[in-house]
Amino acid sequence: MAVEEIRSWIADSRNIVFFGGAGTSTESQIPDFRSATGLYQTTSRHAFPPEVMLSRSFFMERTAEFFDFYRACMVHREAKPNAAHEVLAQLEQTGKLRAVVTQNIDGLHQMAGSQHVLELHGSVHRNYCMSCGKFFDLNHVTSDETMVPRCDACGGIVKPDVVLYEESLDWDILSKARKHIAEADVLIVGGTSLTVNPAAALVGEYGGDKLVLINQSSTPYDSRATHVIRDSIGKVLKALVS
C-alpha cells in the first residue's frame, strides 16, 4: 500500500522536503483560493476580483480599498496550526525534514514549531515602511481597520511583506527552495494545485523517485508522482508517522 511504502521512506530518510500550498491551512479554517469554497468564489461583496485587489498596482492606486480587502480576507488571526503543521514540525525536530517550502503567508508552520520555513510569498506577520524600511508586526496593520497603516517614525505607508501580483518572488528564498527540492530524498507536496508559477515549477526541480502528492484535486504533476493521495493532508501525514 502507498501509505506503508511512504512510511518506510520517511523512516529511512533524513532529507525530506515538504512543499505546501493553501490546502495545507484549510483545516485551520483558512480558505484556499481556487476551490468551490475558496477566496476567488466567495468575495462577491468587493467591487473587484481578488486577483486585482491583490496586485501591486491596486495597492499603490487604491491603498485604502486594498487594506479593507486584505484585513477581511487575508488575515486570520484566530487560526491555529492543524495536524499537518504539527507533524511537519515533529519531523523537523527528529532530523528527518530538512525544509518546509510554503506558498502560504499565515505563519502557521512557525507557530507549530517549524524552524526552517521558506515562505515564497512572504508573511502577514512582517510589515515594513515603504519610505524608511522600519518593520512592524501584524498588530500595527490590524489595530485600526479604518486607516491605511502608517510608520510611526516617518509617516510612510506600511506595506505587508507579502508578494502581490505584479511583484517578483524573493530571489534568495526561491534559490534556497530550489536547492532543497533538488537535493531531497523524499518530496512531499500537499495542498496545492501546482498551477501558479514560478512557485509551482519548483516541483520540477526534483529528480528523485519518491514524490508524494497529497491534494484533493488533480495537478499537472500527478503523472510524475510516485504516489498520489486524495485526502486530508493532516490525516495523511499523521498516518505516515504513526
PDB file of C-alpha atoms in Angstrom:
ATOM      1  CA  MET A   1       0.000   0.000   0.000  1.00  0.00           C
ATOM      2  CA  ALA A   2       1.051   3.580  -0.644  1.00  0.00           C
ATOM      3  CA  VAL A   3       0.977   4.653   2.998  1.00  0.00           C
ATOM      4  CA  GLU A   4       3.152   1.729   4.086  1.00  0.00           C
ATOM      5  CA  GLU A   5       5.755   2.421   1.404  1.00  0.00           C
ATOM      6  CA  ILE A   6       5.853   6.164   2.146  1.00  0.00           C
ATOM      7  CA  ARG A   7       6.133   5.407   5.861  1.00  0.00           C
ATOM      8  CA  SER A   8       9.229   3.321   5.153  1.00  0.00           C
ATOM      9  CA  TRP A   9      10.727   6.146   3.068  1.00  0.00           C
ATOM     10  CA  ILE A  10      10.221   8.556   5.953  1.00  0.00           C
ATOM     11  CA  ALA A  11      11.741   6.104   8.418  1.00  0.00           C
ATOM     12  CA  ASP A  12      14.870   5.748   6.279  1.00  0.00           C
ATOM     13  CA  SER A  13      15.317   9.377   5.184  1.00  0.00           C
ATOM     14  CA  ARG A  14      16.971  12.356   6.790  1.00  0.00           C
ATOM     15  CA  ASN A  15      16.397  14.673   3.834  1.00  0.00           C
ATOM     16  CA  ILE A  16      12.647  15.120   3.408  1.00  0.00           C
ATOM     17  CA  VAL A  17      11.264  18.367   1.971  1.00  0.00           C
ATOM     18  CA  PHE A  18       7.643  19.441   2.171  1.00  0.00           C
ATOM     19  CA  PHE A  19       6.205  21.804  -0.446  1.00  0.00           C
ATOM     20  CA  GLY A  20       2.796  23.166   0.518  1.00  0.00           C
ATOM     21  CA  GLY A  21       0.059  25.459  -0.648  1.00  0.00           C
ATOM     22  CA  ALA A  22      -3.234  26.874   0.591  1.00  0.00           C
ATOM     23  CA  GLY A  23      -4.727  23.425   1.149  1.00  0.00           C
ATOM     24  CA  THR A  24      -2.285  22.891   3.996  1.00  0.00           C
ATOM     25  CA  SER A  25      -4.134  25.531   6.013  1.00  0.00           C
ATOM     26  CA  THR A  26      -7.762  24.849   5.084  1.00  0.00           C
ATOM     27  CA  GLU A  27      -8.035  22.524   8.096  1.00  0.00           C
ATOM     28  CA  SER A  28      -7.198  25.608  10.187  1.00  0.00           C
ATOM     29  CA  GLN A  29     -10.280  27.308   8.695  1.00  0.00           C
ATOM     30  CA  ILE A  30      -8.272  29.459   6.321  1.00  0.00           C
ATOM     31  CA  PRO A  31      -9.952  29.352   2.898  1.00  0.00           C
ATOM     32  CA  ASP A  32      -7.938  28.387  -0.136  1.00  0.00           C
ATOM     33  CA  PHE A  33      -8.152  30.279  -3.411  1.00  0.00           C
ATOM     34  CA  ARG A  34      -9.475  28.201  -6.272  1.00  0.00           C
ATOM     35  CA  SER A  35     -11.784  25.545  -4.825  1.00  0.00           C
ATOM     36  CA  ALA A  36     -15.588  25.857  -4.845  1.00  0.00           C
ATOM     37  CA  THR A  37     -15.475  27.433  -1.383  1.00  0.00           C
ATOM     38  CA  GLY A  38     -12.259  29.334  -1.976  1.00  0.00           C
ATOM     39  CA  LEU A  39     -11.476  33.018  -1.801  1.00  0.00           C
ATOM     40  CA  TYR A  40     -11.995  33.598  -5.509  1.00  0.00           C
ATOM     41  CA  GLN A  41     -15.576  32.287  -5.249  1.00  0.00           C
ATOM     42  CA  THR A  42     -16.691  33.953  -2.008  1.00  0.00           C
ATOM     43  CA  THR A  43     -15.661  37.614  -2.188  1.00  0.00           C
ATOM     44  CA  SER A  44     -18.532  38.997  -4.226  1.00  0.00           C
ATOM     45  CA  ARG A  45     -19.117  41.937  -1.841  1.00  0.00           C
ATOM     46  CA  HIS A  46     -15.967  43.565  -3.163  1.00  0.00           C
ATOM     47  CA  ALA A  47     -16.061  45.646  -6.326  1.00  0.00           C
ATOM     48  CA  PHE A  48     -13.016  43.992  -7.885  1.00  0.00           C
ATOM     49  CA  PRO A  49     -11.870  40.361  -8.159  1.00  0.00           C
ATOM     50  CA  PRO A  50      -9.203  39.191  -5.666  1.00  0.00           C
ATOM     51  CA  GLU A  51      -6.529  38.970  -8.362  1.00  0.00           C
ATOM     52  CA  VAL A  52      -6.942  42.694  -8.971  1.00  0.00           C
ATOM     53  CA  MET A  53      -7.129  43.748  -5.319  1.00  0.00           C
ATOM     54  CA  LEU A  54      -4.026  41.710  -4.508  1.00  0.00           C
ATOM     55  CA  SER A  55      -1.957  43.382  -7.215  1.00  0.00           C
ATOM     56  CA  ARG A  56       0.850  45.884  -6.778  1.00  0.00           C
ATOM     57  CA  SER A  57      -0.897  48.469  -8.924  1.00  0.00           C
ATOM     58  CA  PHE A  58      -4.135  48.220  -6.930  1.00  0.00           C
ATOM     59  CA  PHE A  59      -2.175  48.572  -3.686  1.00  0.00           C
ATOM     60  CA  MET A  60      -0.475  51.722  -4.962  1.00  0.00           C
ATOM     61  CA  GLU A  61      -3.582  53.296  -6.541  1.00  0.00           C
ATOM     62  CA  ARG A  62      -6.331  52.234  -4.107  1.00  0.00           C
ATOM     63  CA  THR A  63      -4.449  51.653  -0.877  1.00  0.00           C
ATOM     64  CA  ALA A  64      -7.420  52.026   1.481  1.00  0.00           C
ATOM     65  CA  GLU A  65      -9.504  49.562  -0.562  1.00  0.00           C
ATOM     66  CA  PHE A  66      -6.579  47.144  -0.607  1.00  0.00           C
ATOM     67  CA  PHE A  67      -6.378  47.136   3.176  1.00  0.00           C
ATOM     68  CA  ASP A  68     -10.132  46.725   3.505  1.00  0.00           C
ATOM     69  CA  PHE A  69      -9.901  43.525   1.477  1.00  0.00           C
ATOM     70  CA  TYR A  70      -6.596  42.409   2.974  1.00  0.00           C
ATOM     71  CA  ARG A  71      -7.737  42.655   6.587  1.00  0.00           C
ATOM     72  CA  ALA A  72     -11.076  40.983   5.834  1.00  0.00           C
ATOM     73  CA  CYS A  73      -9.871  38.131   3.659  1.00  0.00           C
ATOM     74  CA  MET A  74      -6.125  37.567   4.025  1.00  0.00           C
ATOM     75  CA  VAL A  75      -5.519  37.899   7.774  1.00  0.00           C
ATOM     76  CA  HIS A  76      -6.786  35.082  10.008  1.00  0.00           C
ATOM     77  CA  ARG A  77      -5.584  35.877  13.499  1.00  0.00           C
ATOM     78  CA  GLU A  78      -7.731  33.190  15.103  1.00  0.00           C
ATOM     79  CA  ALA A  79      -6.203  30.373  13.048  1.00  0.00           C
ATOM     80  CA  LYS A  80      -4.168  27.715  14.818  1.00  0.00           C
ATOM     81  CA  PRO A  81      -1.816  25.064  13.416  1.00  0.00           C
ATOM     82  CA  ASN A  82      -3.519  21.838  12.397  1.00  0.00           C
ATOM     83  CA  ALA A  83      -2.290  18.249  12.354  1.00  0.00           C
ATOM     84  CA  ALA A  84      -0.311  18.779   9.143  1.00  0.00           C
ATOM     85  CA  HIS A  85       1.696  21.661  10.607  1.00  0.00           C
ATOM     86  CA  GLU A  86       2.302  19.710  13.809  1.00  0.00           C
ATOM     87  CA  VAL A  87       3.522  16.544  12.069  1.00  0.00           C
ATOM     88  CA  LEU A  88       5.919  18.543   9.890  1.00  0.00           C
ATOM     89  CA  ALA A  89       7.340  20.301  12.952  1.00  0.00           C
ATOM     90  CA  GLN A  90       7.854  16.921  14.614  1.00  0.00           C
ATOM     91  CA  LEU A  91       9.630  15.547  11.548  1.00  0.00           C
ATOM     92  CA  GLU A  92      11.976  18.526  11.579  1.00  0.00           C
ATOM     93  CA  GLN A  93      12.705  18.060  15.282  1.00  0.00           C
ATOM     94  CA  THR A  94      13.651  14.422  14.700  1.00  0.00           C
ATOM     95  CA  GLY A  95      16.089  15.444  11.975  1.00  0.00           C
ATOM     96  CA  LYS A  96      14.171  13.971   9.053  1.00  0.00           C
ATOM     97  CA  LEU A  97      12.598  17.048   7.489  1.00  0.00           C
ATOM     98  CA  ARG A  98      15.156  19.431   6.012  1.00  0.00           C
ATOM     99  CA  ALA A  99      12.824  22.261   4.975  1.00  0.00           C
ATOM    100  CA  VAL A 100       9.259  23.409   4.531  1.00  0.00           C
ATOM    101  CA  VAL A 101       8.689  25.382   1.345  1.00  0.00           C
ATOM    102  CA  THR A 102       5.341  27.140   1.541  1.00  0.00           C
ATOM    103  CA  GLN A 103       3.220  29.379  -0.637  1.00  0.00           C
ATOM    104  CA  ASN A 104       1.194  30.387   2.440  1.00  0.00           C
ATOM    105  CA  ILE A 105       1.531  33.678   4.282  1.00  0.00           C
ATOM    106  CA  ASP A 106      -0.180  32.708   7.550  1.00  0.00           C
ATOM    107  CA  GLY A 107       2.866  31.751   9.638  1.00  0.00           C
ATOM    108  CA  LEU A 108       1.229  28.565  10.952  1.00  0.00           C
ATOM    109  CA  HIS A 109       4.279  26.402  10.252  1.00  0.00           C
ATOM    110  CA  GLN A 110       6.371  28.551  12.579  1.00  0.00           C
ATOM    111  CA  MET A 111       3.564  28.637  15.132  1.00  0.00           C
ATOM    112  CA  ALA A 112       3.621  24.824  15.170  1.00  0.00           C
ATOM    113  CA  GLY A 113       7.363  24.843  15.816  1.00  0.00           C
ATOM    114  CA  SER A 114       8.993  24.513  12.401  1.00  0.00           C
ATOM    115  CA  GLN A 115      12.275  26.420  12.234  1.00  0.00           C
ATOM    116  CA  HIS A 116      13.370  26.067   8.621  1.00  0.00           C
ATOM    117  CA  VAL A 117      10.469  27.547   6.647  1.00  0.00           C
ATOM    118  CA  LEU A 118      10.938  29.165   3.249  1.00  0.00           C
ATOM    119  CA  GLU A 119       7.992  31.497   2.667  1.00  0.00           C
ATOM    120  CA  LEU A 120       7.817  32.035  -1.076  1.00  0.00           C
ATOM    121  CA  HIS A 121       5.051  34.625  -0.825  1.00  0.00           C
ATOM    122  CA  GLY A 122       6.052  36.331   2.425  1.00  0.00           C
ATOM    123  CA  SER A 123       4.109  36.607   5.679  1.00  0.00           C
ATOM    124  CA  VAL A 124       1.282  38.670   7.157  1.00  0.00           C
ATOM    125  CA  HIS A 125       3.346  38.835  10.355  1.00  0.00           C
ATOM    126  CA  ARG A 126       6.002  41.030   8.747  1.00  0.00           C
ATOM    127  CA  ASN A 127       5.237  44.552   7.553  1.00  0.00           C
ATOM    128  CA  TYR A 128       7.548  47.382   6.587  1.00  0.00           C
ATOM    129  CA  CYS A 129       7.512  51.110   5.924  1.00  0.00           C
ATOM    130  CA  MET A 130       7.903  51.780   2.227  1.00  0.00           C
ATOM    131  CA  SER A 131       9.760  55.017   2.991  1.00  0.00           C
ATOM    132  CA  CYS A 132      12.263  54.226   5.739  1.00  0.00           C
ATOM    133  CA  GLY A 133      12.139  50.421   5.917  1.00  0.00           C
ATOM    134  CA  LYS A 134      11.128  50.141   9.579  1.00  0.00           C
ATOM    135  CA  PHE A 135       9.468  46.810  10.342  1.00  0.00           C
ATOM    136  CA  PHE A 136       6.147  46.341  12.142  1.00  0.00           C
ATOM    137  CA  ASP A 137       4.206  43.371  13.443  1.00  0.00           C
ATOM    138  CA  LEU A 138       0.705  42.337  12.450  1.00  0.00           C
ATOM    139  CA  ASN A 139      -0.901  44.378  15.221  1.00  0.00           C
ATOM    140  CA  HIS A 140       0.243  47.574  13.576  1.00  0.00           C
ATOM    141  CA  VAL A 141      -1.678  46.696  10.418  1.00  0.00           C
ATOM    142  CA  THR A 142      -4.843  45.414  12.074  1.00  0.00           C
ATOM    143  CA  SER A 143      -5.249  47.634  15.147  1.00  0.00           C
ATOM    144  CA  ASP A 144      -7.182  50.342  13.282  1.00  0.00           C
ATOM    145  CA  GLU A 145      -9.281  48.875  10.484  1.00  0.00           C
ATOM    146  CA  THR A 146     -10.377  52.284   9.201  1.00  0.00           C
ATOM    147  CA  MET A 147      -6.920  53.559   8.369  1.00  0.00           C
ATOM    148  CA  VAL A 148      -4.060  52.901   5.992  1.00  0.00           C
ATOM    149  CA  PRO A 149      -1.256  51.865   8.376  1.00  0.00           C
ATOM    150  CA  ARG A 150       1.484  54.454   8.671  1.00  0.00           C
ATOM    151  CA  CYS A 151       5.025  54.397  10.011  1.00  0.00           C
ATOM    152  CA  ASP A 152       5.347  55.895  13.489  1.00  0.00           C
ATOM    153  CA  ALA A 153       8.837  57.118  12.603  1.00  0.00           C
ATOM    154  CA  CYS A 154       8.395  58.859   9.249  1.00  0.00           C
ATOM    155  CA  GLY A 155       4.705  58.635   8.339  1.00  0.00           C
ATOM    156  CA  GLY A 156       5.260  56.410   5.302  1.00  0.00           C
ATOM    157  CA  ILE A 157       2.783  53.730   4.231  1.00  0.00           C
ATOM    158  CA  VAL A 158       3.357  50.365   5.910  1.00  0.00           C
ATOM    159  CA  LYS A 159       3.112  47.519   3.398  1.00  0.00           C
ATOM    160  CA  PRO A 160       2.612  43.858   4.290  1.00  0.00           C
ATOM    161  CA  ASP A 161       5.703  41.830   3.449  1.00  0.00           C
ATOM    162  CA  VAL A 162       3.741  39.616   1.074  1.00  0.00           C
ATOM    163  CA  VAL A 163       4.286  39.101  -2.631  1.00  0.00           C
ATOM    164  CA  LEU A 164       1.471  40.704  -4.597  1.00  0.00           C
ATOM    165  CA  TYR A 165       0.524  40.069  -8.195  1.00  0.00           C
ATOM    166  CA  GLU A 166       2.928  42.030 -10.451  1.00  0.00           C
ATOM    167  CA  GLU A 167       5.728  41.574  -7.897  1.00  0.00           C
ATOM    168  CA  SER A 168       8.627  39.138  -8.092  1.00  0.00           C
ATOM    169  CA  LEU A 169       9.419  36.456  -5.571  1.00  0.00           C
ATOM    170  CA  ASP A 170      12.463  36.955  -3.366  1.00  0.00           C
ATOM    171  CA  TRP A 171      15.344  35.505  -5.383  1.00  0.00           C
ATOM    172  CA  ASP A 172      17.289  34.290  -2.350  1.00  0.00           C
ATOM    173  CA  ILE A 173      14.325  32.384  -0.934  1.00  0.00           C
ATOM    174  CA  LEU A 174      13.485  30.978  -4.361  1.00  0.00           C
ATOM    175  CA  SER A 175      17.061  29.784  -4.846  1.00  0.00           C
ATOM    176  CA  LYS A 176      17.147  28.095  -1.435  1.00  0.00           C
ATOM    177  CA  ALA A 177      13.828  26.398  -2.120  1.00  0.00           C
ATOM    178  CA  ARG A 178      15.046  25.176  -5.499  1.00  0.00           C
ATOM    179  CA  LYS A 179      18.201  23.744  -3.915  1.00  0.00           C
ATOM    180  CA  HIS A 180      16.365  21.950  -1.116  1.00  0.00           C
ATOM    181  CA  ILE A 181      13.855  20.404  -3.505  1.00  0.00           C
ATOM    182  CA  ALA A 182      16.538  19.310  -5.960  1.00  0.00           C
ATOM    183  CA  GLU A 183      18.543  17.620  -3.206  1.00  0.00           C
ATOM    184  CA  ALA A 184      15.649  15.979  -1.344  1.00  0.00           C
ATOM    185  CA  ASP A 185      15.432  12.225  -0.893  1.00  0.00           C
ATOM    186  CA  VAL A 186      11.671  12.420  -0.413  1.00  0.00           C
ATOM    187  CA  LEU A 187       9.498  15.297  -1.657  1.00  0.00           C
ATOM    188  CA  ILE A 188       6.013  15.581  -0.189  1.00  0.00           C
ATOM    189  CA  VAL A 189       3.728  18.071  -1.921  1.00  0.00           C
ATOM    190  CA  GLY A 190       0.478  18.976  -0.199  1.00  0.00           C
ATOM    191  CA  GLY A 191      -2.482  21.268  -0.692  1.00  0.00           C
ATOM    192  CA  THR A 192      -1.528  22.979  -3.914  1.00  0.00           C
ATOM    193  CA  SER A 193      -2.919  22.849  -7.434  1.00  0.00           C
ATOM    194  CA  LEU A 194       0.592  23.427  -8.796  1.00  0.00           C
ATOM    195  CA  THR A 195      -0.708  25.858 -11.393  1.00  0.00           C
ATOM    196  CA  VAL A 196       0.794  29.173 -10.213  1.00  0.00           C
ATOM    197  CA  ASN A 197       4.357  29.798 -11.330  1.00  0.00           C
ATOM    198  CA  PRO A 198       7.161  30.302 -10.560  1.00  0.00           C
ATOM    199  CA  ALA A 199       6.374  28.564  -7.269  1.00  0.00           C
ATOM    200  CA  ALA A 200       4.690  25.522  -8.816  1.00  0.00           C
ATOM    201  CA  ALA A 201       7.587  24.972 -11.207  1.00  0.00           C
ATOM    202  CA  LEU A 202       9.834  24.265  -8.228  1.00  0.00           C
ATOM    203  CA  VAL A 203       8.469  20.722  -8.092  1.00  0.00           C
ATOM    204  CA  GLY A 204      10.106  20.181 -11.463  1.00  0.00           C
ATOM    205  CA  GLU A 205      13.492  20.576  -9.788  1.00  0.00           C
ATOM    206  CA  TYR A 206      13.006  17.248  -8.029  1.00  0.00           C
ATOM    207  CA  GLY A 207      14.691  14.412  -9.874  1.00  0.00           C
ATOM    208  CA  GLY A 208      14.174  11.640  -7.348  1.00  0.00           C
ATOM    209  CA  ASP A 209      11.764   8.728  -7.346  1.00  0.00           C
ATOM    210  CA  LYS A 210       9.939   9.409  -4.079  1.00  0.00           C
ATOM    211  CA  LEU A 211       7.474  12.164  -4.983  1.00  0.00           C
ATOM    212  CA  VAL A 212       4.253  12.149  -2.959  1.00  0.00           C
ATOM    213  CA  LEU A 213       1.316  14.382  -3.923  1.00  0.00           C
ATOM    214  CA  ILE A 214      -1.449  14.917  -1.356  1.00  0.00           C
ATOM    215  CA  ASN A 215      -4.233  17.025  -2.831  1.00  0.00           C
ATOM    216  CA  GLN A 216      -7.994  16.858  -3.183  1.00  0.00           C
ATOM    217  CA  SER A 217      -7.890  17.626  -6.911  1.00  0.00           C
ATOM    218  CA  SER A 218      -5.616  16.688  -9.787  1.00  0.00           C
ATOM    219  CA  THR A 219      -2.408  18.581 -10.559  1.00  0.00           C
ATOM    220  CA  PRO A 220      -0.148  18.839 -13.621  1.00  0.00           C
ATOM    221  CA  TYR A 221       2.423  16.720 -11.763  1.00  0.00           C
ATOM    222  CA  ASP A 222       0.200  13.743 -10.923  1.00  0.00           C
ATOM    223  CA  SER A 223       1.674  11.613 -13.709  1.00  0.00           C
ATOM    224  CA  ARG A 224       5.187  12.219 -12.393  1.00  0.00           C
ATOM    225  CA  ALA A 225       4.373  11.357  -8.792  1.00  0.00           C
ATOM    226  CA  THR A 226       5.227   8.024  -7.231  1.00  0.00           C
ATOM    227  CA  HIS A 227       2.079   8.209  -5.116  1.00  0.00           C
ATOM    228  CA  VAL A 228      -0.971  10.474  -5.400  1.00  0.00           C
ATOM    229  CA  ILE A 229      -3.283  10.616  -2.394  1.00  0.00           C
ATOM    230  CA  ARG A 230      -6.669  12.377  -2.442  1.00  0.00           C
ATOM    231  CA  ASP A 231      -7.356  13.009   1.216  1.00  0.00           C
ATOM    232  CA  SER A 232      -6.903  15.411   4.111  1.00  0.00           C
ATOM    233  CA  ILE A 233      -3.252  16.458   4.459  1.00  0.00           C
ATOM    234  CA  GLY A 234      -3.362  16.315   8.248  1.00  0.00           C
ATOM    235  CA  LYS A 235      -4.940  12.868   8.226  1.00  0.00           C
ATOM    236  CA  VAL A 236      -2.432  11.505   5.713  1.00  0.00           C
ATOM    237  CA  LEU A 237       0.645  12.969   7.430  1.00  0.00           C
ATOM    238  CA  LYS A 238      -0.467  11.610  10.798  1.00  0.00           C
ATOM    239  CA  ALA A 239      -0.870   8.166   9.235  1.00  0.00           C
ATOM    240  CA  LEU A 240       2.594   8.378   7.687  1.00  0.00           C
ATOM    241  CA  VAL A 241       4.350   8.916  11.016  1.00  0.00           C
ATOM    242  CA  SER A 242       2.177   6.777  13.299  1.00  0.00           C
TER     243      SER A 242
END
